Every structure is written in structure tokens, then in C-alpha cells.
Amino acid sequence: MTLDPRDWPAFRKLAHEALDVAIDYVEDIRERPVWQPIPDDLRAALRTAAMPTEPTPLTAVFEEFRETILPYATGNVHPRFYGWVHGSGTPSGIVADLLASAMNANVGGRDHGAVEIERQVLRWCCDLFGFPPEASGLLVTGTSLANALGIAVARGATGGTERRAVYASATAHNSIDKALRLCGYPSGTLRKIPVDEFDRIDLAALDAQIAIDRAAGVVPAIMVASAGTVDAGAFDDLQALADRRDAHDMWLHVDGAFGALVILAPTLRDRLAGIDRVDSLAFDFHKWMHVPYDAGALLVRDGAKHRAAFATAASYLKSTARGIAGGAPWFTDFGIDLSRGFRALKIWFAIKEFGTKQIGALIEENCAQAARLGERIAASEVCELSLPVQLNIVCFRYRPPGLGGPALDALNEAIALDLAESGIAVVSTTAVGGRRVLRVNLTNHRTTDADLARTFEAICEAGARLASAGVP
Amino acid sequence: MTLDPRDWPAFRKLAHEALDVAIDYVEDIRERPVWQPIPDDLRAALRTAAMPTEPTPLTAVFEEFRETILPYATGNVHPRFYGWVHGSGTPSGIVADLLASAMNANVGGRDHGAVEIERQVLRWCCDLFGFPPEASGLLVTGTSLANALGIAVARGATGGTERRAVYASATAHNSIDKALRLCGYPSGTLRKIPVDEFDRIDLAALDAQIAIDRAAGVVPAIMVASAGTVDAGAFDDLQALADRRDAHDMWLHVDGAFGALVILAPTLRDRLAGIDRVDSLAFDFHKWMHVPYDAGALLVRDGAKHRAAFATAASYLKSTARGIAGGAPWFTDFGIDLSRGFRALKIWFAIKEFGTKQIGALIEENCAQAARLGERIAASEVCELSLPVQLNIVCFRYRPPGLGGPALDALNEAIALDLAESGIAVVSTTAVGGRRVLRVNLTNHRTTDADLARTFEAICEAGARLASAGVP
């Protein structure tokens, strides 16, 4: 008895069929709607089907997948997906993933190839950001978790959670709030410092808050810098923050979810000046490197502090000097997971195949596209920019003459909804200055200028149509 | 400019070649050593190669993978891998993974098929363990993280971390220590309660400790039960613990990393009696369901408490009543990750293809194999059982006449090393009663009785050879 196929040739045939379907899916992505709603009857069936006790032929499982799951994707593989910050994936990511699946490595520890590949990828990243040889790292699901683990390291290095102040900009990502909460910081620990006109942390306001905290006997412990804010794509001034870290003996963590990879883009990398001075950095590979979900990393300048935050001793996990139980230090001592998948492989494939220059060039291209879209909006009579375009994000409103207030908010929400339901494009919405606005995010290597032109036209068309129909 | 292939047919050809290599890898696994060390020169090359700036043809990346990574696997796909608790993977897991990679879904939220599939898988699990309709769940990397998130939910439900006591058996997994540390509990919060002869939490000792804590003004807050301890495969008495939970208004979390799935095995499931009364449960799919790494789950009886521990509001994550931003509640509100891969698909494939009965039968077979190996060891003159075989784990020593103490510990370590380096089998070691012992773990759907016989003979041969050579 085994879970292996009884008929290997038949299995192999099905697997190759599935691979063709997978490749077709990406190759033909332009021919399909960006997104389409799940039909009500399908949803109801999914929500009531009982757990199967008996086997189903793999061919039937695959057919069910093709009919009921594949058509209802998030949409982020499509060239006209600009919602939130999603990467687009790559065909070669499929190859890396199927190979990783076959190896089925557990990269928690021990001595085997997958561990060395994760080490290599992490060393490359440490080198890239100018971290020293004693730096450490860990691949994780994504930046939210990496932020949480980074905060846990910082907590250990800064003396715990009591009477401690943590600083981040008012526009820092909500994963910072979640990280502090998970790590047991009392609510109110996070000081949300106002931002300047470019959405960067206001340094004078930061200094003032630190002084207030010191005067109150609260220890300034951690600063969290944003390298790429969600709505403006702003980078906090890392040099200035590192100076304050030095002056106050704090920990400086960077949330670089999508922004950290501008290190690869020659015309943008100066925004990260000072990144080689920070204590820890969290960022994603599944965004601007387009590695399939999920893949992020935490890097820590002082590897010993990193390990101290998570290492434990367990008799059943004793490592040896040589043999399969060798390979110390084990990755499990640098994070929470003991069982860890081989997510390093898809990153390794992407970096090798594309090379860092090409990834950097695509990041620059997305930013140039955002700038061009911004110019188009600025020149439009029915749209207005809600924030200056600094990076790859365009926040704007469709604003026909005579409309404002909540009705305008609702109109823009309706436009985003209409666009997605039409299958033409996916944009998200956000709040800027208390108003609901459209948000076009470009972390998409498939988007062309023609895609953006079509999207902008569709927004204007939907806006006019919905407004004239009295929507909302 | 895009990361898609310029030559789609050539890419497709390479992808199919890679798939054949992946399938061959699993089909021919018996013909290869379980494990082999990474050559020193390869390791050195991996540790010094610089990050590539220029592109490399995908065919060359794939060839490098074949030569430098694939031969140096952990070994857990092999039928004679019994180290630690690793699942074996399945060929159809490769199919599920390549499809998930093509879709590249982000299952953090929004309204799309992958979200519904994760919901379905989680609902099946909630039903399986007798959790009520208001229960919730989240797929995560594995049980270690699920334990940490479960503790975070419990912390919120039991009033914080100060002057709180947490109880687990002395043999509970070290991920519990890590979870408490991550969540900010003061060191010393965890009471490691002695175990009975079967490695289960000693209920009288637990009651005594609770009384001591109450008398000292410390609030008994959380009990963590083990469903399958690492060395003995023991199950704490969930009914008894649930009674104490009720009496003291505590939270009862279960670490069921591999053991929870005995719910599928008719002859074993009574060990989980009371599982339908617990507050939260963490377990893995990549162990005894053999889903490719990584895949675990957290289930929480009271979904509202689960959500309360993690939900936040962010303007850029506002969900809508319909459209792609629909699909509330979003999974990101039930954990830390915002970007979440489509790990539900491989679980869905496994449950559908195999059916729960077959998975349960394989669990029973592994336990029967462990029992038979235990009988063989008990009848042997050169080996001795270190713990009674209760489930799927056999802890024992090679013990030739006249050898004891540290020399015997070292001999058994040397046997495990020799076995792995010979490529015949992988067993791990652990400490039982202060002595180093061999540990054979059966969470392997490919292991046959012939594999176990060969392994036992190899252990005896290596033991005799190493002992006569004066090793160590």
C-alpha cells in the first residue's frame, strides 16, 4: 500500500497534460478576463461538499480543478492586474516549483542541498544590501511574518516590551501593528509619527516624540522604517534614522516589502541609502521579483542576536558534526518553523535565470509606466492625481465636474468594481486625505503601455457611464 | 520587456523535461541512496558564488539544479527514511504544486477560487475534528507556527501574559516554548508537568501544580496537550484536560503535529477522544498526509476569538460587498501573513485523490510496522527497546554485551551516522532516560516490511562492525 500511482505511465501522461494546462494558462493570459466572479451555484457547492472518504481518480480531480478553480483566479498573472501589491509569477517559477515539490525537502535543518541553496540565496541578499559577513537570514512566507520575526529579534536586543516605545510613520504598513501585538507589546507602544509631503517620516516630529518618551521614562527601543509605503511608494530616510538609532541605542528595522528590491535598479537605489546600516530588513520575492507565492525574507545584521531570539535545545533535534544531522546552524534556530519548505529554489531559479540587472530594469520600467500614467491623469479633465507619483503607484480619482464628497467616493469605488467585473482590469482603492481613491500599482512584468492606455480609457468610460446612470 | 520566455515552445519543451526528471526522481527513488553528503568542493562553490547579474538560459539553470541540488536531497522521499517526522510527498503533489504555481494566487483575501478551496479544506477539517460551525481555521507553513498563532489567540482569550501559568507535559514539543517566547510570555510561565509511564501528562501532578499556582495568585491560563509526542507517540488525555479547562476557565490547545491525523484511522482514533472539546488545534498535512512541504493548519473552536487576535483595519485592505475585493472575512484577519500562497490546493488534491479512508489505513499500516519492528527488537539479543511502541515510533539501542555508559551512547550515534552515510537508511537519535538512542519514525507511505528488515539488519551489522573496530 502506497500513495504512489499504480500506473506510472498513466500518471505521467496526466502530469504532462496538467503542465500544458498550466503553461497555457500563463501564455494565453491576455485572452481571458483579468478576474471573474465565482458563480453562486459553484460557491454554494464548494461550501457544502463533504470531505471525501473514498478515492477519486487523479484525472477527475484535475478536471474538477480545471472547471471549478482555475477560471476563478485572483488575476495577478494578467497584464492588467494592478490591485494591491501582487507579483505576476513567471513560467519558470512553475518549473522550480514542480522540482521543489518532487524533492519535498524540509529545510528546517540537517545537511542537504536545499539548505545550501537557501544559504546561498540569503548570502546573496546580505551582500546585496551591504550586510556584514556575520549577518543572518531566513526565508519565510512573506514580509508580514518577516516583520514579526524581526520585531521579536529587536525585542530581545532592546530589553523586552515594558515601557518601550516603537516608532514608525503614520503610513507604515499594518503588519507592524500586528507584529507588535503578536510579540506582546502593550497597545499604545507604537508611535505613529506624522509624515512629510512625500509620505516620509517627519524627522522633527520623530525627534520630538523621542524626547517626550525619554522625559517620561519610556525607553526608545525600535524604529521601523518603510521602504516603499503602500499608497505613495515613499522611502523613509534610512541615513537619518540610522543616525538616531546610533544616538539612542535603538534597533532599526526596515519594512521593505516591495521597495527593498529597488536596490537592483540603478536609477532608484539611492532611495535606499543607509540600508547597509540598518539592523534588520524584511522584504518579498513574490512581489517585484515575481517569484510564485509565497516567498519573503528576514535579514539580520547581527546573526548572533537573530539566533538568540529563536534557538532552543531539544534532544530529538541534536545536530552532529557530520552526516545528515550536520549542517549546523539549522534554520529552525532562526525562526519559528521547524518544518520548512524549499522556497529557496524558486528564488534561486529567478535570480539565476533573469539576473539582477534585468529584474532591476523591469522595476524601473514599472516606475516609468507609473510616471507616464501620472502625467496622463494630470493632463486629464476628468481625473485628478491624489498623490504625487514617486515610484510605481498611482493614486487618483475620477472626478467629473460638480461631483464631490461621499458621492464621489462611492463613484470611484463603483468604477473599481465595474472594471473588475468587466474583466478588463483590476485596480484597488484606498483612502488618501480621507477620500476614497483609485490605486494603480505596477508590480507587473507583463503590463505594457497599451495595457495602461486601455485601462485608463476604461476607467474614464466607466466613470462617465456610471455617473450618468446616477451611480451610486 | 517581460520575464516570460521569448520562445514559448522551447520553454514548454524544457518544462516537460523537468517534469520527467521530477517524476523519475520519485519513481526511481529505491535505486538511489537515501542520503549522500554534499561534496566539499561543491559546498565551497555554493558558498562563494556571487549573485548573478546577467541572465542564464533556463536550460543551464535546470542543468545546474540536476547536477548540484537534486542528488543531495534530505532523503524523505525514500522508503527507508525514518528520520525525525518527515512526510514522503506524493507524485500527485507535484501536479498540484505546478498548477498552484501557474495560478500564483495570493490567498490573503479577496474573492477568488483559491480562497474558496482553502475554506473548503478548513471546513472539512473542522467537521473532521467535531468543531462547531462557528469554528475558524487558517492554513500555515506548519504546526510550529500554528502553535504560535494558537497561543496568540489563547493569550487574547485569557487576559494577557502577566502572572499567567501555561501547562504542558515535560515531553511537549519545543515549539511550545518558542511560541510562548514569541508571544511575550515571561520565561518560567510554562510548567512542564511530569509524564506517566506512557509519556502522557500526569494528571495528579497537573492538578497539584494548578493548586500551587492558584495559591500563589497566578492564573492558570492555558494547557497545551500533545497528540503524539516526539519520542513515544503519546496522546495526552484530552477528556481529562478538557474537564480541567472547564473547571478553571482555561484555554486548551492541542499540538497534534503528526498525531491529529489518527482521527482518520478507525483503530487509533480513540486516542483523540475529547478533541471535539478543545479550544484550538494545530497539525500538519506534510507529515502523515504526505502533502509536499510546507502545509499545516490552525483550527479554533471560537472563530470570533480567532479573528479578534489578528484582525486590523487598513484603508488599502478595505473589503467590499461584492467584486474582487469581496470574499470577507479575509484570511489575513486570522493570522500574520497578508500575502499567502495557495497551499490549500495540494491538500485538496490529496484529500480528493486518496480519500480519508486510505490515508487512515496508511497511518494504521505505519503503526503496525512500528509494532512489528518493536517485537523484533524485543526478541533481539543485541538491541533493546528504550520505550514501549505506542504508535509509529520505535526508540531503541544497539547494545552488545558488556558495553554501556557514554561509549554506548557514542556507538549508537555512530550507527545512525554510518547508516546514513552508507545510503541504506536514515534514522535519527534522541535522548531517553538520559541515554542516546536510535529513533525510527514511520510516517512513510513507501516503507515496506522488507525495507524495515533490511534496515534492522544494517543496524545490527553496523553495530557489530563499529563495536569490533573500537568505535568510537
Short mmCIF file of N, CA, C and O in Angstrom, two decimals, chain A residues 307-397:
data_model
loop_
_atom_site.label_atom_id
_atom_site.label_comp_id
_atom_site.label_asym_id
_atom_site.label_seq_id
_atom_site.Cartn_x
_atom_site.Cartn_y
_atom_site.Cartn_z
N ARG A 307 19.82 34.54 16.14
CA ARG A 307 19.73 33.17 16.66
C ARG A 307 19.27 33.16 18.12
O ARG A 307 18.48 32.31 18.53
N ALA A 308 19.76 34.13 18.88
CA ALA A 308 19.40 34.17 20.31
C ALA A 308 17.90 34.31 20.52
O ALA A 308 17.35 33.88 21.53
N ALA A 309 17.23 34.91 19.55
CA ALA A 309 15.79 35.14 19.70
C ALA A 309 14.97 33.86 19.52
O ALA A 309 13.83 33.79 19.97
N PHE A 310 15.54 32.86 18.86
CA PHE A 310 14.73 31.69 18.50
C PHE A 310 15.32 30.34 18.85
O PHE A 310 14.60 29.34 18.85
N ALA A 311 16.63 30.27 19.08
CA ALA A 311 17.26 28.97 19.27
C ALA A 311 16.79 28.29 20.56
O ALA A 311 16.59 28.94 21.58
N THR A 312 16.60 27.01 20.48
CA THR A 312 16.30 26.21 21.66
C THR A 312 17.08 24.91 21.52
O THR A 312 17.61 24.61 20.46
N ALA A 313 17.12 24.15 22.57
CA ALA A 313 17.76 22.84 22.51
C ALA A 313 16.68 21.78 22.71
O ALA A 313 15.88 21.89 23.62
N ALA A 314 16.65 20.80 21.84
CA ALA A 314 15.73 19.68 22.01
C ALA A 314 16.51 18.42 21.66
O ALA A 314 17.22 18.38 20.66
N SER A 315 16.36 17.41 22.49
CA SER A 315 17.19 16.22 22.32
C SER A 315 16.97 15.55 20.97
O SER A 315 17.89 14.99 20.39
N TYR A 316 15.74 15.64 20.46
CA TYR A 316 15.44 14.98 19.19
C TYR A 316 15.89 15.82 18.00
O TYR A 316 15.71 15.43 16.87
N LEU A 317 16.44 17.02 18.28
CA LEU A 317 16.93 17.88 17.19
C LEU A 317 18.42 18.13 17.31
O LEU A 317 18.94 19.08 16.76
N LYS A 318 19.11 17.27 18.04
CA LYS A 318 20.55 17.45 18.24
C LYS A 318 21.26 17.33 16.90
O LYS A 318 21.04 16.40 16.15
N SER A 319 22.11 18.30 16.61
CA SER A 319 22.86 18.20 15.36
C SER A 319 24.22 17.57 15.64
O SER A 319 24.70 17.56 16.77
N THR A 320 24.79 17.00 14.60
CA THR A 320 26.06 16.31 14.73
C THR A 320 27.11 17.01 13.89
O THR A 320 26.78 17.86 13.05
N ALA A 321 28.36 16.64 14.11
CA ALA A 321 29.45 17.31 13.39
C ALA A 321 29.42 16.97 11.91
O ALA A 321 29.73 17.80 11.05
N ARG A 322 29.05 15.72 11.59
CA ARG A 322 28.94 15.36 10.18
C ARG A 322 27.70 14.49 9.98
O ARG A 322 26.99 14.19 10.95
N GLY A 323 27.44 14.10 8.74
CA GLY A 323 26.27 13.27 8.47
C GLY A 323 25.04 14.11 8.24
O GLY A 323 25.09 15.35 8.24
N ILE A 324 23.92 13.43 8.03
CA ILE A 324 22.68 14.14 7.70
C ILE A 324 22.23 15.06 8.83
O ILE A 324 21.57 16.07 8.59
N ALA A 325 22.59 14.74 10.08
CA ALA A 325 22.22 15.61 11.20
C ALA A 325 23.24 16.74 11.40
O ALA A 325 23.22 17.44 12.40
N GLY A 326 24.13 16.92 10.43
CA GLY A 326 25.07 18.03 10.49
C GLY A 326 24.42 19.30 9.97
O GLY A 326 23.23 19.51 10.13
N GLY A 327 25.25 20.12 9.32
CA GLY A 327 24.69 21.31 8.68
C GLY A 327 24.36 22.43 9.62
O GLY A 327 23.59 23.34 9.28
N ALA A 328 24.92 22.41 10.84
CA ALA A 328 24.63 23.49 11.79
C ALA A 328 25.22 24.81 11.28
O ALA A 328 26.23 24.80 10.60
N PRO A 329 24.63 25.98 11.64
CA PRO A 329 23.39 26.08 12.40
C PRO A 329 22.16 25.78 11.55
O PRO A 329 22.14 26.05 10.36
N TRP A 330 21.15 25.22 12.19
CA TRP A 330 19.92 24.88 11.48
C TRP A 330 19.02 26.11 11.37
O TRP A 330 18.92 26.91 12.31
N PHE A 331 18.31 26.20 10.27
CA PHE A 331 17.43 27.35 10.06
C PHE A 331 16.34 27.46 11.13
O PHE A 331 15.88 28.55 11.44
N THR A 332 15.94 26.33 11.66
CA THR A 332 14.86 26.39 12.66
C THR A 332 15.27 27.23 13.87
O THR A 332 14.41 27.76 14.57
N ASP A 333 16.59 27.39 14.08
CA ASP A 333 17.05 28.22 15.19
C ASP A 333 16.99 29.71 14.89
O ASP A 333 17.39 30.53 15.73
N PHE A 334 16.51 30.07 13.69
CA PHE A 334 16.42 31.48 13.32
C PHE A 334 14.98 31.93 13.07
O PHE A 334 14.75 32.99 12.50
N GLY A 335 14.06 31.09 13.47
CA GLY A 335 12.66 31.46 13.28
C GLY A 335 11.76 30.51 14.03
O GLY A 335 12.21 29.78 14.93
N ILE A 336 10.49 30.50 13.68
CA ILE A 336 9.52 29.67 14.39
C ILE A 336 9.37 28.30 13.75
O ILE A 336 9.27 27.29 14.44
N ASP A 337 9.36 28.23 12.43
CA ASP A 337 9.08 26.96 11.77
C ASP A 337 10.18 25.93 11.99
O ASP A 337 11.37 26.24 11.90
N LEU A 338 9.76 24.70 12.25
CA LEU A 338 10.71 23.58 12.28
C LEU A 338 10.65 22.86 10.92
O LEU A 338 11.69 22.55 10.34
N SER A 339 9.46 22.61 10.44
CA SER A 339 9.31 22.10 9.07
C SER A 339 9.27 23.30 8.13
O SER A 339 8.46 24.20 8.30
N ARG A 340 10.16 23.30 7.16
CA ARG A 340 10.26 24.45 6.26
C ARG A 340 10.38 23.96 4.82
O ARG A 340 11.26 23.16 4.51
N GLY A 341 9.53 24.45 3.94
CA GLY A 341 9.57 24.06 2.54
C GLY A 341 10.77 24.66 1.81
O GLY A 341 11.46 25.53 2.34
N PHE A 342 10.98 24.18 0.60
CA PHE A 342 12.15 24.56 -0.20
C PHE A 342 11.81 25.78 -1.05
O PHE A 342 11.92 25.76 -2.28
N ARG A 343 11.39 26.88 -0.41
CA ARG A 343 11.04 28.06 -1.19
C ARG A 343 12.28 28.75 -1.77
O ARG A 343 12.17 29.57 -2.67
N ALA A 344 13.46 28.35 -1.28
CA ALA A 344 14.69 28.93 -1.85
C ALA A 344 14.84 28.60 -3.33
O ALA A 344 15.43 29.38 -4.08
N LEU A 345 14.31 27.46 -3.76
CA LEU A 345 14.60 27.02 -5.13
C LEU A 345 14.02 27.97 -6.17
O LEU A 345 14.67 28.34 -7.15
N LYS A 346 12.78 28.40 -5.96
CA LYS A 346 12.16 29.29 -6.95
C LYS A 346 12.87 30.66 -6.98
O LYS A 346 12.94 31.29 -8.03
N ILE A 347 13.38 31.07 -5.83
CA ILE A 347 14.12 32.34 -5.79
C ILE A 347 15.45 32.18 -6.53
O ILE A 347 15.86 33.03 -7.32
N TRP A 348 16.11 31.05 -6.26
CA TRP A 348 17.39 30.74 -6.90
C TRP A 348 17.21 30.68 -8.42
O TRP A 348 17.99 31.26 -9.18
N PHE A 349 16.15 30.01 -8.86
CA PHE A 349 15.86 29.95 -10.30
C PHE A 349 15.67 31.36 -10.88
O PHE A 349 16.20 31.68 -11.95
N ALA A 350 14.91 32.18 -10.20
CA ALA A 350 14.60 33.52 -10.73
C ALA A 350 15.86 34.37 -10.81
O ALA A 350 16.11 35.02 -11.84
N ILE A 351 16.66 34.35 -9.76
CA ILE A 351 17.87 35.19 -9.76
C ILE A 351 18.84 34.71 -10.83
O ILE A 351 19.44 35.50 -11.56
N LYS A 352 18.98 33.38 -10.95
CA LYS A 352 19.88 32.83 -11.95
C LYS A 352 19.38 33.12 -13.37
O LYS A 352 20.13 33.57 -14.23
N GLU A 353 18.12 32.79 -13.62
CA GLU A 353 17.62 32.91 -14.98
C GLU A 353 17.58 34.37 -15.46
O GLU A 353 18.00 34.68 -16.56
N PHE A 354 17.05 35.24 -14.60
CA PHE A 354 16.84 36.62 -15.05
C PHE A 354 18.08 37.48 -14.84
O PHE A 354 18.34 38.39 -15.63
N GLY A 355 18.83 37.19 -13.79
CA GLY A 355 19.95 38.07 -13.45
C GLY A 355 19.41 39.33 -12.78
O GLY A 355 18.31 39.78 -13.07
N THR A 356 20.19 39.89 -11.90
CA THR A 356 19.68 41.02 -11.12
C THR A 356 19.48 42.28 -11.97
O THR A 356 18.59 43.08 -11.68
N LYS A 357 20.29 42.43 -13.02
CA LYS A 357 20.13 43.65 -13.85
C LYS A 357 18.76 43.72 -14.50
O LYS A 357 18.11 44.76 -14.55
N GLN A 358 18.32 42.55 -15.03
CA GLN A 358 17.04 42.54 -15.72
C GLN A 358 15.89 42.79 -14.75
O GLN A 358 14.92 43.50 -15.07
N ILE A 359 16.00 42.22 -13.56
CA ILE A 359 14.95 42.46 -12.56
C ILE A 359 14.91 43.95 -12.21
O ILE A 359 13.84 44.56 -12.13
N GLY A 360 16.09 44.53 -12.07
CA GLY A 360 16.16 45.97 -11.80
C GLY A 360 15.58 46.81 -12.93
O GLY A 360 14.87 47.80 -12.70
N ALA A 361 15.85 46.39 -14.16
CA ALA A 361 15.35 47.14 -15.31
C ALA A 361 13.82 47.09 -15.37
O ALA A 361 13.16 48.07 -15.72
N LEU A 362 13.26 45.94 -14.99
CA LEU A 362 11.79 45.82 -15.00
C LEU A 362 11.17 46.68 -13.90
O LEU A 362 10.08 47.23 -14.07
N ILE A 363 11.86 46.78 -12.79
CA ILE A 363 11.38 47.66 -11.71
C ILE A 363 11.37 49.11 -12.21
O ILE A 363 10.40 49.86 -12.01
N GLU A 364 12.44 49.48 -12.90
CA GLU A 364 12.50 50.85 -13.46
C GLU A 364 11.39 51.07 -14.48
O GLU A 364 10.79 52.15 -14.53
N GLU A 365 11.14 50.06 -15.28
CA GLU A 365 10.10 50.19 -16.30
C GLU A 365 8.72 50.39 -15.64
O GLU A 365 7.94 51.25 -16.07
N ASN A 366 8.43 49.62 -14.60
CA ASN A 366 7.15 49.81 -13.88
C ASN A 366 7.05 51.23 -13.33
O ASN A 366 5.97 51.84 -13.37
N CYS A 367 8.13 51.75 -12.82
CA CYS A 367 8.09 53.11 -12.27
C CYS A 367 7.91 54.15 -13.38
O CYS A 367 7.19 55.13 -13.21
N ALA A 368 8.56 53.90 -14.52
CA ALA A 368 8.38 54.81 -15.66
C ALA A 368 6.94 54.77 -16.16
O ALA A 368 6.35 55.80 -16.51
N GLN A 369 6.36 53.57 -16.16
CA GLN A 369 4.94 53.46 -16.56
C GLN A 369 4.04 54.23 -15.61
O GLN A 369 3.10 54.90 -16.02
N ALA A 370 4.34 54.11 -14.32
CA ALA A 370 3.53 54.85 -13.33
C ALA A 370 3.66 56.35 -13.56
O ALA A 370 2.67 57.09 -13.50
N ALA A 371 4.87 56.80 -13.85
CA ALA A 371 5.08 58.23 -14.10
C ALA A 371 4.29 58.69 -15.32
O ALA A 371 3.65 59.74 -15.30
N ARG A 372 4.32 57.87 -16.38
CA ARG A 372 3.59 58.25 -17.60
C ARG A 372 2.07 58.27 -17.36
O ARG A 372 1.37 59.15 -17.82
N LEU A 373 1.60 57.29 -16.60
CA LEU A 373 0.17 57.29 -16.26
C LEU A 373 -0.17 58.52 -15.42
O LEU A 373 -1.22 59.16 -15.63
N GLY A 374 0.72 58.86 -14.52
CA GLY A 374 0.50 60.05 -13.69
C GLY A 374 0.40 61.31 -14.54
O GLY A 374 -0.48 62.16 -14.31
N GLU A 375 1.26 61.40 -15.55
CA GLU A 375 1.21 62.58 -16.43
C GLU A 375 -0.12 62.63 -17.20
O GLU A 375 -0.71 63.69 -17.36
N ARG A 376 -0.54 61.48 -17.63
CA ARG A 376 -1.80 61.40 -18.36
C ARG A 376 -2.98 61.84 -17.48
O ARG A 376 -3.88 62.55 -17.94
N ILE A 377 -2.95 61.40 -16.23
CA ILE A 377 -4.01 61.77 -15.30
C ILE A 377 -3.95 63.27 -15.00
O ILE A 377 -4.98 63.95 -14.97
N ALA A 378 -2.73 63.77 -14.81
CA ALA A 378 -2.58 65.20 -14.50
C ALA A 378 -3.11 66.05 -15.65
O ALA A 378 -3.62 67.16 -15.43
N ALA A 379 -3.00 65.53 -16.87
CA ALA A 379 -3.45 66.28 -18.04
C ALA A 379 -4.94 66.08 -18.33
O ALA A 379 -5.51 66.73 -19.20
N SER A 380 -5.55 65.16 -17.59
CA SER A 380 -6.95 64.82 -17.88
C SER A 380 -7.91 65.82 -17.24
O SER A 380 -7.60 66.43 -16.21
N GLU A 381 -9.05 65.96 -17.86
CA GLU A 381 -10.04 66.88 -17.29
C GLU A 381 -11.01 66.18 -16.36
O GLU A 381 -11.75 66.83 -15.63
N VAL A 382 -11.03 64.86 -16.40
CA VAL A 382 -12.00 64.14 -15.55
C VAL A 382 -11.31 63.34 -14.44
O VAL A 382 -12.00 62.72 -13.63
N CYS A 383 -9.99 63.35 -14.44
CA CYS A 383 -9.28 62.65 -13.36
C CYS A 383 -8.32 63.60 -12.67
O CYS A 383 -7.87 64.57 -13.28
N GLU A 384 -8.01 63.29 -11.43
CA GLU A 384 -7.00 64.09 -10.73
C GLU A 384 -6.13 63.17 -9.90
O GLU A 384 -6.60 62.18 -9.34
N LEU A 385 -4.85 63.51 -9.85
CA LEU A 385 -3.92 62.76 -9.01
C LEU A 385 -4.20 63.05 -7.55
O LEU A 385 -4.41 64.20 -7.17
N SER A 386 -4.16 62.01 -6.73
CA SER A 386 -4.40 62.21 -5.30
C SER A 386 -3.09 62.30 -4.53
O SER A 386 -3.04 62.83 -3.42
N LEU A 387 -2.04 61.76 -5.11
CA LEU A 387 -0.70 61.83 -4.51
C LEU A 387 0.29 61.98 -5.66
O LEU A 387 0.04 61.48 -6.76
N PRO A 388 1.42 62.64 -5.42
CA PRO A 388 2.45 62.65 -6.47
C PRO A 388 2.94 61.23 -6.72
O PRO A 388 3.00 60.42 -5.80
N VAL A 389 3.26 60.94 -7.97
CA VAL A 389 3.77 59.60 -8.30
C VAL A 389 5.27 59.58 -8.00
O VAL A 389 6.06 60.27 -8.65
N GLN A 390 5.66 58.80 -7.01
CA GLN A 390 7.07 58.75 -6.61
C GLN A 390 7.76 57.48 -7.07
O GLN A 390 8.97 57.42 -7.17
N LEU A 391 6.95 56.42 -7.26
CA LEU A 391 7.58 55.12 -7.54
C LEU A 391 6.71 54.38 -8.56
O LEU A 391 6.71 54.75 -9.72
N ASN A 392 5.96 53.42 -8.12
CA ASN A 392 5.21 52.56 -9.02
C ASN A 392 3.72 52.60 -8.75
O ASN A 392 3.00 51.74 -9.23
N ILE A 393 3.29 53.55 -7.95
CA ILE A 393 1.90 53.59 -7.51
C ILE A 393 1.26 54.91 -7.92
O ILE A 393 1.86 55.97 -7.74
N VAL A 394 0.06 54.80 -8.46
CA VAL A 394 -0.66 55.99 -8.89
C VAL A 394 -2.00 56.02 -8.16
O VAL A 394 -2.86 55.17 -8.41
N CYS A 395 -2.15 56.96 -7.26
CA CYS A 395 -3.43 57.14 -6.55
C CYS A 395 -4.13 58.34 -7.17
O CYS A 395 -3.56 59.44 -7.22
N PHE A 396 -5.37 58.12 -7.63
CA PHE A 396 -6.07 59.19 -8.34
C PHE A 396 -7.57 58.98 -8.25
O PHE A 396 -8.04 57.95 -7.78
N ARG A 397 -8.29 60.02 -8.69
CA ARG A 397 -9.74 59.92 -8.70
C ARG A 397 -10.30 60.28 -10.05
O ARG A 397 -9.79 61.18 -10.73
#
